[in-house]
Short mmCIF file of C-alpha atoms in Angstrom, two decimals:
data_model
loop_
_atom_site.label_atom_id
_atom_site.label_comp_id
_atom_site.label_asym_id
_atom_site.label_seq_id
_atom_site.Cartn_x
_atom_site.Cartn_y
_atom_site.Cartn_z
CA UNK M 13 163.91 -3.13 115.78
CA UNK M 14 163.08 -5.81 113.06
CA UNK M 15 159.19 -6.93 113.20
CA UNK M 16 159.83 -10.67 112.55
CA UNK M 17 161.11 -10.47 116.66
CA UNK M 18 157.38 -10.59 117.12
CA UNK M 19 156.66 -13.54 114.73
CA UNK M 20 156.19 -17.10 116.36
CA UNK M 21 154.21 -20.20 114.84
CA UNK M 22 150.80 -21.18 115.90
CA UNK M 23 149.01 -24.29 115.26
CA UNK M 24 145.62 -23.57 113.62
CA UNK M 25 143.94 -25.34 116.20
CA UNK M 26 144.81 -23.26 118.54
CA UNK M 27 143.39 -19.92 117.64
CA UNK M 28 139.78 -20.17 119.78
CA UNK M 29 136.51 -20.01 117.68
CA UNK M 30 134.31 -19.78 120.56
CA UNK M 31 134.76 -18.74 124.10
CA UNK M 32 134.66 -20.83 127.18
CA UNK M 33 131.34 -22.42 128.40
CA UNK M 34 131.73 -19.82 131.00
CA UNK M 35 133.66 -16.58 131.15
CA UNK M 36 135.63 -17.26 134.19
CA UNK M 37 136.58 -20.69 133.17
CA UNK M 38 139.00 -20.19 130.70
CA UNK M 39 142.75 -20.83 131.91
CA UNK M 40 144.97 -18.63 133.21
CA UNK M 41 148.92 -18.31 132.69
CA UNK M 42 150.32 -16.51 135.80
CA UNK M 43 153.96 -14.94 134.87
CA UNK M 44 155.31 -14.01 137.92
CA UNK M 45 158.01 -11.24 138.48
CA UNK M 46 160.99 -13.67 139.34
CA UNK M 47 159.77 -15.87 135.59
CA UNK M 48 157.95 -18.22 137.87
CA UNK M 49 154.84 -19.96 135.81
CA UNK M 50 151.21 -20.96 137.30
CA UNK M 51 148.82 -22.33 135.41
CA UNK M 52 145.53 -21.75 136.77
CA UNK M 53 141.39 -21.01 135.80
CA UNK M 54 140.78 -17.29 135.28
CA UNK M 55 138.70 -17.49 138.12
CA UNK M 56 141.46 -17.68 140.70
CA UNK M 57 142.65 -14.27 139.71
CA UNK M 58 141.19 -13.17 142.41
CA UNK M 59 143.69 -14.85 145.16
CA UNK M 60 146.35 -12.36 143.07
CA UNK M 61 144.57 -9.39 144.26
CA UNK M 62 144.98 -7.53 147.55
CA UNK M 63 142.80 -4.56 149.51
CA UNK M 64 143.94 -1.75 148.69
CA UNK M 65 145.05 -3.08 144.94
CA UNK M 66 142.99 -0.99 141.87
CA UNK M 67 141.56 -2.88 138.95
CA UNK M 68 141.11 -0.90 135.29
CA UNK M 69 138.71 -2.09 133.05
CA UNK M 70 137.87 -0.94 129.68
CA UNK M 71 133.51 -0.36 129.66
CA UNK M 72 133.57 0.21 126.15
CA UNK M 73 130.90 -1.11 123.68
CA UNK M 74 131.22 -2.92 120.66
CA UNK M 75 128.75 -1.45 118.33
CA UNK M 76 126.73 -2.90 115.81
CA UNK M 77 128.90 -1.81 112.18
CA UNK M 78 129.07 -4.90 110.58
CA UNK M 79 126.66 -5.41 107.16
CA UNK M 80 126.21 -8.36 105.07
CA UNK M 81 125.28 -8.42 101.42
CA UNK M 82 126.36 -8.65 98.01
CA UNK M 83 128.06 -6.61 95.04
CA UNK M 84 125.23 -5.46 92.04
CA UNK M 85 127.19 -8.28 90.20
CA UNK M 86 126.42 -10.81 92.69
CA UNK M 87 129.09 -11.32 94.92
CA UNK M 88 129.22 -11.43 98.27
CA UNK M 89 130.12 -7.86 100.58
CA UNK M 90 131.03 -7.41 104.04
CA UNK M 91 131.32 -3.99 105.06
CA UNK M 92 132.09 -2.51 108.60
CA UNK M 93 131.50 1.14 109.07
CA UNK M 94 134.56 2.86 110.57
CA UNK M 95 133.57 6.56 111.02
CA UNK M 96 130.28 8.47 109.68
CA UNK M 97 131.71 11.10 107.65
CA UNK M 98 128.18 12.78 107.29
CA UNK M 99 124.62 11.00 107.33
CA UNK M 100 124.82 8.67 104.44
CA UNK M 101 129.14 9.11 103.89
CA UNK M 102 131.37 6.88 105.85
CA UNK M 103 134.74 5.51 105.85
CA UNK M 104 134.58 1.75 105.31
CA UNK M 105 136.21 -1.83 105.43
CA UNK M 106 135.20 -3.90 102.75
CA UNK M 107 135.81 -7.68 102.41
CA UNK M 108 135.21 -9.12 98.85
CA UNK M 109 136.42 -9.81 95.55
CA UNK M 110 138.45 -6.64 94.42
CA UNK M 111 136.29 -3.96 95.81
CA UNK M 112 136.65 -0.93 93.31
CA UNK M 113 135.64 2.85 93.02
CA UNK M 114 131.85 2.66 91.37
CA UNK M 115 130.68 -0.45 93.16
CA UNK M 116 127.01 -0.85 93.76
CA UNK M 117 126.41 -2.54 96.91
CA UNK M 118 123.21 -3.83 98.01
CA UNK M 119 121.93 -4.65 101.76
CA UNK M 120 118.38 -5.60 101.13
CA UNK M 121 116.41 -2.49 100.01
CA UNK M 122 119.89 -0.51 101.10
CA UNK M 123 121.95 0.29 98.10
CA UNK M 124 125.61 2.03 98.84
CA UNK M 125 127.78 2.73 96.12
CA UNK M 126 132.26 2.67 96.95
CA UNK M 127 133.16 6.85 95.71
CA UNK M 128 136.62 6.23 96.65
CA UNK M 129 139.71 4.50 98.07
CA UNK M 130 142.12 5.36 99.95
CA UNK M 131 144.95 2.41 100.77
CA UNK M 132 142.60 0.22 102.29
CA UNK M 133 140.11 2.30 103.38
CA UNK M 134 136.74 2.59 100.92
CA UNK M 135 134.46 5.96 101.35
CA UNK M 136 131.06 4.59 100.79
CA UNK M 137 127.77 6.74 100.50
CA UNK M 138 124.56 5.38 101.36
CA UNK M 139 121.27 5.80 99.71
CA UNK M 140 119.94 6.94 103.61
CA UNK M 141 120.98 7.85 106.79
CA UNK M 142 123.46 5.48 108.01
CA UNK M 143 122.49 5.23 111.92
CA UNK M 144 118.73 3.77 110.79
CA UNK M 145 120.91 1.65 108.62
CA UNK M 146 122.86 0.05 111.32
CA UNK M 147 120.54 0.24 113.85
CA UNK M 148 118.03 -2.03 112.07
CA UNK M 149 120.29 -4.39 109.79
CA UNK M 150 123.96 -4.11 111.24
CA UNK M 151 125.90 -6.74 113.51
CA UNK M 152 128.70 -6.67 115.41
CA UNK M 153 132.00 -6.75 113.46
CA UNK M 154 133.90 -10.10 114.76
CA UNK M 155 137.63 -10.74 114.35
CA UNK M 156 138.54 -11.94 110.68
CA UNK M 157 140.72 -15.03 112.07
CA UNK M 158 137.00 -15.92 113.89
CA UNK M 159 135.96 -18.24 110.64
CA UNK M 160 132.87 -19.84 113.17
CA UNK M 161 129.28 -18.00 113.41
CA UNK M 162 129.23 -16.75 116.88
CA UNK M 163 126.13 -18.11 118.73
CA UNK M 164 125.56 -15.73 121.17
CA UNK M 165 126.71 -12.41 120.32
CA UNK M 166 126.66 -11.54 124.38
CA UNK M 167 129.71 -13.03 124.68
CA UNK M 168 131.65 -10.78 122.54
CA UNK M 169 130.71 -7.76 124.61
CA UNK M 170 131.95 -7.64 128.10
CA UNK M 171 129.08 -7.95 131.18
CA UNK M 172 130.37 -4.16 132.04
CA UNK M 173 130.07 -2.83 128.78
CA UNK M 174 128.43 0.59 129.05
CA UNK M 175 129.68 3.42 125.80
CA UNK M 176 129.70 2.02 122.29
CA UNK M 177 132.02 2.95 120.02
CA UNK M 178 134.50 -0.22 119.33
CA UNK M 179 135.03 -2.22 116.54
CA UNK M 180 136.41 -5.08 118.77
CA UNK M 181 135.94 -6.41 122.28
CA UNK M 182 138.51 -5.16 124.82
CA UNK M 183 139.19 -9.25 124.89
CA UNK M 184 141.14 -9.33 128.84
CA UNK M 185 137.75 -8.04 129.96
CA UNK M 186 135.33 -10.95 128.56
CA UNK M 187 136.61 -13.11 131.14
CA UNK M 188 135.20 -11.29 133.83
CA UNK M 189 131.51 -12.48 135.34
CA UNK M 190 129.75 -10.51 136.84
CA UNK M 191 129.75 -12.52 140.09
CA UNK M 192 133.89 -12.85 139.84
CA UNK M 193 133.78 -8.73 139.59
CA UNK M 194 131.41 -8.31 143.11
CA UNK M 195 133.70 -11.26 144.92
CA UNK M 196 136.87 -8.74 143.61
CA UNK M 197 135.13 -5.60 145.37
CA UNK M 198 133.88 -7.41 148.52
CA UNK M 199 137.63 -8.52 149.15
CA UNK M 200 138.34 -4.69 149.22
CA UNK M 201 139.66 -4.06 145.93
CA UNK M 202 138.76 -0.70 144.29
CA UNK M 203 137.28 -0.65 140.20
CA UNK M 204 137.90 2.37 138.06
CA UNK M 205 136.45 1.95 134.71
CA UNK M 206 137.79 4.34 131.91
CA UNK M 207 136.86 4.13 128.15
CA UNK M 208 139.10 3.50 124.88
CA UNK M 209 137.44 2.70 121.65
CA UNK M 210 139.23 0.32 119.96
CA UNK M 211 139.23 0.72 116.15
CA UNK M 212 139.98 -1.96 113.15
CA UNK M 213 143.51 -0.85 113.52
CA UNK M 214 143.84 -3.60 116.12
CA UNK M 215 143.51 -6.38 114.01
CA UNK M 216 146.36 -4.82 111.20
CA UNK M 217 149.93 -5.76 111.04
CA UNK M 218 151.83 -3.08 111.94
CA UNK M 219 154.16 -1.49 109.11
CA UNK M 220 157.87 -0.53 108.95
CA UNK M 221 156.92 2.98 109.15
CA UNK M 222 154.91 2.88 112.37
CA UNK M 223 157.68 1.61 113.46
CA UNK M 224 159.83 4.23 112.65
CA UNK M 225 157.58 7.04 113.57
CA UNK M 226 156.30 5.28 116.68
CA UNK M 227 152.95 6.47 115.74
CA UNK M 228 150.01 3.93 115.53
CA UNK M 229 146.56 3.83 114.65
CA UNK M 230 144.37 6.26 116.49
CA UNK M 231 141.88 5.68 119.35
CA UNK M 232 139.53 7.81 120.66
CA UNK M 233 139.74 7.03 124.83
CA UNK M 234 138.31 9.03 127.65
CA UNK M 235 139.19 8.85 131.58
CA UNK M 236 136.84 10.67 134.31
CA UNK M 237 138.09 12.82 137.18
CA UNK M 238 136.35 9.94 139.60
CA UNK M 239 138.30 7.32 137.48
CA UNK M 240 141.71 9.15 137.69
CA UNK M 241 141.37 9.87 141.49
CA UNK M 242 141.35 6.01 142.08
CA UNK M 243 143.81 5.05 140.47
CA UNK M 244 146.29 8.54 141.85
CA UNK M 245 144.77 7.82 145.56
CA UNK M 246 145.50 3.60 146.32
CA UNK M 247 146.80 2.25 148.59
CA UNK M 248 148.11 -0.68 146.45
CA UNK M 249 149.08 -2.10 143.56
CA UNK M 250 147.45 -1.05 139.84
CA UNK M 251 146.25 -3.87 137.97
CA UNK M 252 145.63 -2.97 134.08
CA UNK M 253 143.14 -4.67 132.23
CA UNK M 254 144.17 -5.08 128.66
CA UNK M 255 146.33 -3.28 126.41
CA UNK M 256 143.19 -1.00 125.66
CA UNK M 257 143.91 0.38 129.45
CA UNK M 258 147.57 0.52 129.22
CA UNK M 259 147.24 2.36 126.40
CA UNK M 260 145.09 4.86 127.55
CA UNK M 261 146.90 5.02 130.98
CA UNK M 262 149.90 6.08 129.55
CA UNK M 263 148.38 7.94 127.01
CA UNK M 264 147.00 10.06 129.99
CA UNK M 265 149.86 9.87 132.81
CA UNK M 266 151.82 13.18 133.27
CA UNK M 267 155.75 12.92 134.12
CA UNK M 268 155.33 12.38 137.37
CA UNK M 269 152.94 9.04 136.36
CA UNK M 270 149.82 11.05 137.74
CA UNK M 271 146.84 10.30 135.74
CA UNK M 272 144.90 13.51 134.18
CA UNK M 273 141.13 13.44 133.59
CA UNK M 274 140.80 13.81 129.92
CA UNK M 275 139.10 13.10 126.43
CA UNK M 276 140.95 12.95 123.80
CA UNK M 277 142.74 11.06 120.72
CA UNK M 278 146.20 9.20 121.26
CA UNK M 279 148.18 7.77 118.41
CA UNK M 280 150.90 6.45 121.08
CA UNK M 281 152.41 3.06 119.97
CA UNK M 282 154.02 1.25 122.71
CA UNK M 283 157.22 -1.09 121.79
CA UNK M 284 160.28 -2.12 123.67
CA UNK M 285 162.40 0.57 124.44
CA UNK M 286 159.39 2.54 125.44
CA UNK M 287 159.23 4.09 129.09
CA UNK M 288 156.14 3.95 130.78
CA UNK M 289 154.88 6.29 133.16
CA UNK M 290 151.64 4.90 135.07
CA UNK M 291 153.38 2.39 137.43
CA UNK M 292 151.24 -0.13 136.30
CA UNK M 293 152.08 -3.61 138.67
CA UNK M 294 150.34 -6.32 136.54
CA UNK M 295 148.68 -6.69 133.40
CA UNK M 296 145.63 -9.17 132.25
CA UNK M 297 145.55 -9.89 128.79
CA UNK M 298 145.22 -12.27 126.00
CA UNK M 299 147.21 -14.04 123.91
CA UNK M 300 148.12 -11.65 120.94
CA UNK M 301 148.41 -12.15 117.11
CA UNK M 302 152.28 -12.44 115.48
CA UNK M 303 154.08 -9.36 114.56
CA UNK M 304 150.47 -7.04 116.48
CA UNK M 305 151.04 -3.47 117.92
CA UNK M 306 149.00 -5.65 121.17
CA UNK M 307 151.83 -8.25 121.29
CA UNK M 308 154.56 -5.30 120.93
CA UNK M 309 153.18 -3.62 123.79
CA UNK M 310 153.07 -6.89 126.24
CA UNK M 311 156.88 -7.23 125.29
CA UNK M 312 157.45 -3.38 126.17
CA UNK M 313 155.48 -4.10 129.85
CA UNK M 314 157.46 -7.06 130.80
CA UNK M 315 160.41 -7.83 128.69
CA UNK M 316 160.81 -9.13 124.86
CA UNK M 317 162.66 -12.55 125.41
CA UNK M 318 160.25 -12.81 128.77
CA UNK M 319 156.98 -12.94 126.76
CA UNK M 320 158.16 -14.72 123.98
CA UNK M 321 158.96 -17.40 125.92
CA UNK M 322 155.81 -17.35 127.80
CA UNK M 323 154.15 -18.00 124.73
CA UNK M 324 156.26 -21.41 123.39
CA UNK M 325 154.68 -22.50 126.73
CA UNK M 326 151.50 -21.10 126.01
CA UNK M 327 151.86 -22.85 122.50
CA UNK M 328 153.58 -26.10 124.46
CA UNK M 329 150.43 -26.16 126.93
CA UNK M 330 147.74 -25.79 124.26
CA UNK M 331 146.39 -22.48 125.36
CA UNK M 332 144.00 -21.06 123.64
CA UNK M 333 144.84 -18.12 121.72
CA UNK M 334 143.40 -14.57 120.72
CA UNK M 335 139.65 -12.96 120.89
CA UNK M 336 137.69 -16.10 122.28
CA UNK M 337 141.36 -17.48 124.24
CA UNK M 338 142.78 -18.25 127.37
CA UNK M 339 144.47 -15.12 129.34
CA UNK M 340 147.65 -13.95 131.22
CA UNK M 341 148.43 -11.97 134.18
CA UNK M 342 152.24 -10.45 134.20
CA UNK M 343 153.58 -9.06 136.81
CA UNK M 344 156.12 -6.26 136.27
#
């Protein structure tokens, strides 16, 4: 498998810098299962889903990891905590001018100092414990190709969101209001809600090796025993909510496609060739970066040529692409 398959030009303009005025107003492409394409509001999703049918969504949180500041020599930091190593030691991102071992960083009256580096990964120890630290001056880490200060910072966590632990929205989920969720339920359609933390690894290109070992980055993801009797129990069709859920689904499905209860870490990397094992009908999703373990995945679900020819249309239409885009709904 050669990674430039998953490569495709995108006009600038078309990567979204803000969401839609509101959440279920962004468009919707509709790939259907004989290549048929609708193109609709997100809103009318809901004329796609039957009694009977089970929605997925991803409640996890995007927590606050993201701090601003400025090298001892003056220029400027951004640092997003990826895991807390022990109360002041954590394993970082770091965005500035070559970053090196020794670094003095200063937040305010926080001073961190970079004790080593590993590929791109920075182990950074605080002068204090790193939870006051980021619960008084952090943010919420927003998607490098997002060059435009986010307004409201509500709209980069979904209206459901519920366990904290992501470095990224689970994006198919933001479009969701919380009035379009209770018209989904009143029409008879059941909602199981799982958990996968999504880490920075999402926004990486993925490397030759991964590739090879068909091992990606790891995600921490969790799925209830009420959660996995909904989904083992319908009556209908299974409707996955972003490649956060499909990930965790078949992270979690037995041979038989059962889904087991269970916490736990998966590394699994879905690309073509892959055979999945949750029967999932239909996925909702975004429109996905070039060469991305998210846009690899979509291809495995429905079909490599398929999706990449959804998206010259999507790119033909003026979609809107990525964290703040438009969204799709494949059927299988």
């Amino acid at each position: 498998m050669i990674l430039n398959e998953f490569d495709y030009p995108l006009p600038k303009e078309l990567i979204a810098q803000e969401p839609a005025k509101r959440r279920e107003e962004s468009r919707l492409m509709v790939l259907h299962k004989n290549n048929a394409i609708e193109h609709l509001i997100f809103k009318d999703i809901i004329k796609f889903l039957n009694p009977g049918d089970v929605l997925v969504l991803n409640e996890t949180k995007v927590s606050r990891a993201k701090l601003v500041g400025k090298k001892a020599t003056g220029g400027k930091v951004e640092l997003i905590v990826e895991k807390k190593l022990s109360n002041s030691l954590c394993k970082c991102r770091i965005r500035a001018t070559k970053p090196k071992i020794g670094n003095l960083l200063v937040f305010n009256s926080v001073e961190a100092k970079i004790v080593d580096k590993k590929d791109d990964i920075f182990f950074v120890l605080f002068d204090r414990d790193v939870n006051n630290i980021l619960e008084k001056k952090a943010m919420l880490p927003t998607p490098p190709y997002i060059k435009k200060p986010i307004k409201d910072f509500s709209r980069y966590q979904t209206v459901f969101a519920k366990k904290e632990g992501s470095l990224a929205a689970p994006t198919a989920s933001l479009h969701f209001s919380r009035d379009l969720l209770e018209k989904i339920a009143r029409k008879g359609v059941s909602i199981a809600k799982i958990c996968l933390h999504i880490s920075f690894g999402t926004f990486l290109k993925v490397r030759a090796e991964q590739i090879v070992e068909r091992k990606l980055h790891s995600e921490y993801f969790e799925i209830s025993k009420e959660a996995a009797e909904i989904i083992n129990k319908r009556k209908g069709r299974l409707f996955a909510v972003g490649t956060t859920v499909v990930r965790a689904l078949e992270s979690a499905a037995d041979k038989q496609g059962k889904i087991k209860a269970m916490k736990k870490r998966t590394e699994l990397f879905i690309m073509p060739g892959y055979k999945f094992k949750s029967s999932i009908d239909a996925l909702i999703t975004n429109f996905h970066l070039p060469k991305s373990s998210l846009l690899m995945l979509v291809c495995a679900f429905a079909g490599k040529e398929r999706i990449m020819r959804t998206y010259r249309e999507a790119i033909e239409k003026k979609y809107r692409f990525f964290s703040f885009g438009d969204a799709m709904l494949v059927f299988r």
